mmCIF file of C-alpha atoms in Angstrom:
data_model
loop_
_atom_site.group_PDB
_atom_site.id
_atom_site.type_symbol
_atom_site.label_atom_id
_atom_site.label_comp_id
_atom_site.label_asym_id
_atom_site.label_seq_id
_atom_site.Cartn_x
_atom_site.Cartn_y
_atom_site.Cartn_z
ATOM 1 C CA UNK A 1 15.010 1.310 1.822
ATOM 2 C CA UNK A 2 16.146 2.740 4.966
ATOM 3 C CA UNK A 3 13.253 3.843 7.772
ATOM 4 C CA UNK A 4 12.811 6.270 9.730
ATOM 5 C CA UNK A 5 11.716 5.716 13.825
ATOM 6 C CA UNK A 6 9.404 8.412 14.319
ATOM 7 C CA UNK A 7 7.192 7.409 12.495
ATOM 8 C CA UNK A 8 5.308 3.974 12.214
ATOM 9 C CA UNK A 9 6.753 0.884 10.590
ATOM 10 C CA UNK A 10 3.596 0.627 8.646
ATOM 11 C CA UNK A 11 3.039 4.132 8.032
ATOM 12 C CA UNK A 12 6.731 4.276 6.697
ATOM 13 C CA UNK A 13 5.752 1.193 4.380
ATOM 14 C CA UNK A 14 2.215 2.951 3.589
ATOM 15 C CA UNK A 15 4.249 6.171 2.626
ATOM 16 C CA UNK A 16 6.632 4.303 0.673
ATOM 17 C CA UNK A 17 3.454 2.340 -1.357
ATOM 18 C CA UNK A 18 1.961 6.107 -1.591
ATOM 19 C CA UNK A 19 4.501 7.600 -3.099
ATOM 20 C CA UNK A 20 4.631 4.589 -5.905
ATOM 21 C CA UNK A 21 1.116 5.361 -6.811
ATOM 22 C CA UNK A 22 1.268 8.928 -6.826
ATOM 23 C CA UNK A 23 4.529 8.599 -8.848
ATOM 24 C CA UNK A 24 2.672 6.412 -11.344
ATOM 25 C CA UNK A 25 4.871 3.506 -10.689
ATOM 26 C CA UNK A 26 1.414 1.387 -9.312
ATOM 27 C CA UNK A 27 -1.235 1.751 -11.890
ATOM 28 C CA UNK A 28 -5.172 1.583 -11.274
ATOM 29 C CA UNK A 29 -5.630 -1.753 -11.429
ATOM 30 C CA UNK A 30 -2.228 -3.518 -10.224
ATOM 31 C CA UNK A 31 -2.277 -6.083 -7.754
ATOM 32 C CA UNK A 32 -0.529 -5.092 -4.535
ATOM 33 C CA UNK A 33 0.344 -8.541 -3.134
ATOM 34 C CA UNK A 34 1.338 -8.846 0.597
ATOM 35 C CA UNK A 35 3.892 -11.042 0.896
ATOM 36 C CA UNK A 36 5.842 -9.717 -2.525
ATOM 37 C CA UNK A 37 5.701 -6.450 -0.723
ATOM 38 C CA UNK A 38 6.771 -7.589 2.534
ATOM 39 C CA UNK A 39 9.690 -9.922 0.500
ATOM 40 C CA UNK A 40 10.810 -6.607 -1.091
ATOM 41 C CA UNK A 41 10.825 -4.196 2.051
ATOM 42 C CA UNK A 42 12.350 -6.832 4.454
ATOM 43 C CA UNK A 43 9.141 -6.353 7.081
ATOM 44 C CA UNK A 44 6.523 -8.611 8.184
ATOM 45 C CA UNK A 45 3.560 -9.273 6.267
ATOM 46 C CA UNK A 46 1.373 -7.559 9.115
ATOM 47 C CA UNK A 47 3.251 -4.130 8.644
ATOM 48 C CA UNK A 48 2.430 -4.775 5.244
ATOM 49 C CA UNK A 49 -1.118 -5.434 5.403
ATOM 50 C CA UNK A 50 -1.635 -2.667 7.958
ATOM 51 C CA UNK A 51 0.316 -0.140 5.586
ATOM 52 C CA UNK A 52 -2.353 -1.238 3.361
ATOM 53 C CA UNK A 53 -5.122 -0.689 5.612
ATOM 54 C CA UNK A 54 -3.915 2.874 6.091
ATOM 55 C CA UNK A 55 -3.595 3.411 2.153
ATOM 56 C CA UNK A 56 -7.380 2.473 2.000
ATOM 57 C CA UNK A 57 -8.207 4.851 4.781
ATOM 58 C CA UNK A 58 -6.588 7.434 2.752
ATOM 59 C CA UNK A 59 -8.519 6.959 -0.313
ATOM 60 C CA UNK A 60 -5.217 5.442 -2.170
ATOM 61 C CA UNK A 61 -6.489 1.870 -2.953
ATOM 62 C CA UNK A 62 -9.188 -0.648 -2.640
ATOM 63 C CA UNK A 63 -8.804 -3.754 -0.541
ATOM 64 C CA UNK A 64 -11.134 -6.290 -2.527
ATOM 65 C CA UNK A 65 -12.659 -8.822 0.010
ATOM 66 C CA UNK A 66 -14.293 -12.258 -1.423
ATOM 67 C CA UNK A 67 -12.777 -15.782 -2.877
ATOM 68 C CA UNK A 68 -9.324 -13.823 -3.021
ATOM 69 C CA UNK A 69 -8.938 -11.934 0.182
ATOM 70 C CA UNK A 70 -5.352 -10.928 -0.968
ATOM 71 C CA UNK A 71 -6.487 -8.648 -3.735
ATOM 72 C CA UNK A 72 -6.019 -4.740 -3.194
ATOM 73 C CA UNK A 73 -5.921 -2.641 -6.304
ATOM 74 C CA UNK A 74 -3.946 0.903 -6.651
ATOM 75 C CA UNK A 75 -6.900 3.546 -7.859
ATOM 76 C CA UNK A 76 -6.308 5.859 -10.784
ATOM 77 C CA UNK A 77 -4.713 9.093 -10.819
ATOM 78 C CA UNK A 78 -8.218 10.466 -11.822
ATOM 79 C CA UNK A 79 -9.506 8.588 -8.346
ATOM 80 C CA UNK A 80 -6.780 9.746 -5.599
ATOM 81 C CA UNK A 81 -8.090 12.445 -3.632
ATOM 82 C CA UNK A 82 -7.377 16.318 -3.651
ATOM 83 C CA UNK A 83 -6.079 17.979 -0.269
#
């Protein structure tokens, strides 16, 4: 995947997550792990986890805090919001 510089390098990665759930690639329920992500995209794990921080912002998925701080779960297409 090839970025763009106006924007962000997080809110590049968080449009490039958003557009997996949206597209039904990322199902309610699926684990979005950090480093896998930040493996795959070839970016740090803190662009990652603040792309992720942005998703939850926007309603997208929730970040799951307790014994497994790493846990954030895509919502369901019945759960994204409307604009």
């Amino acid at each position: 995947m090839t970025f763009k510089a106006r924007e962000s390098l997080s809110e590049q990665i968080a449009g490039h997550l958003a557009a997996q759930i949206i597209r039904g690639d990322m199902l309610a329920g699926d684990r979005i792990q950090e480093l896998r992500g930040a493996g795959e995209l070839e970016v740090s794990r803190g662009s990652v986890r603040e792309a992720l921080l942005i998703l939850e912002r926007r309603h997208l998925i929730d970040i799951l805090l307790g014994v497994e701080t790493d846990k954030v779960r895509a919502r369901g297409h019945a759960d994204l919001p409307t604009f």
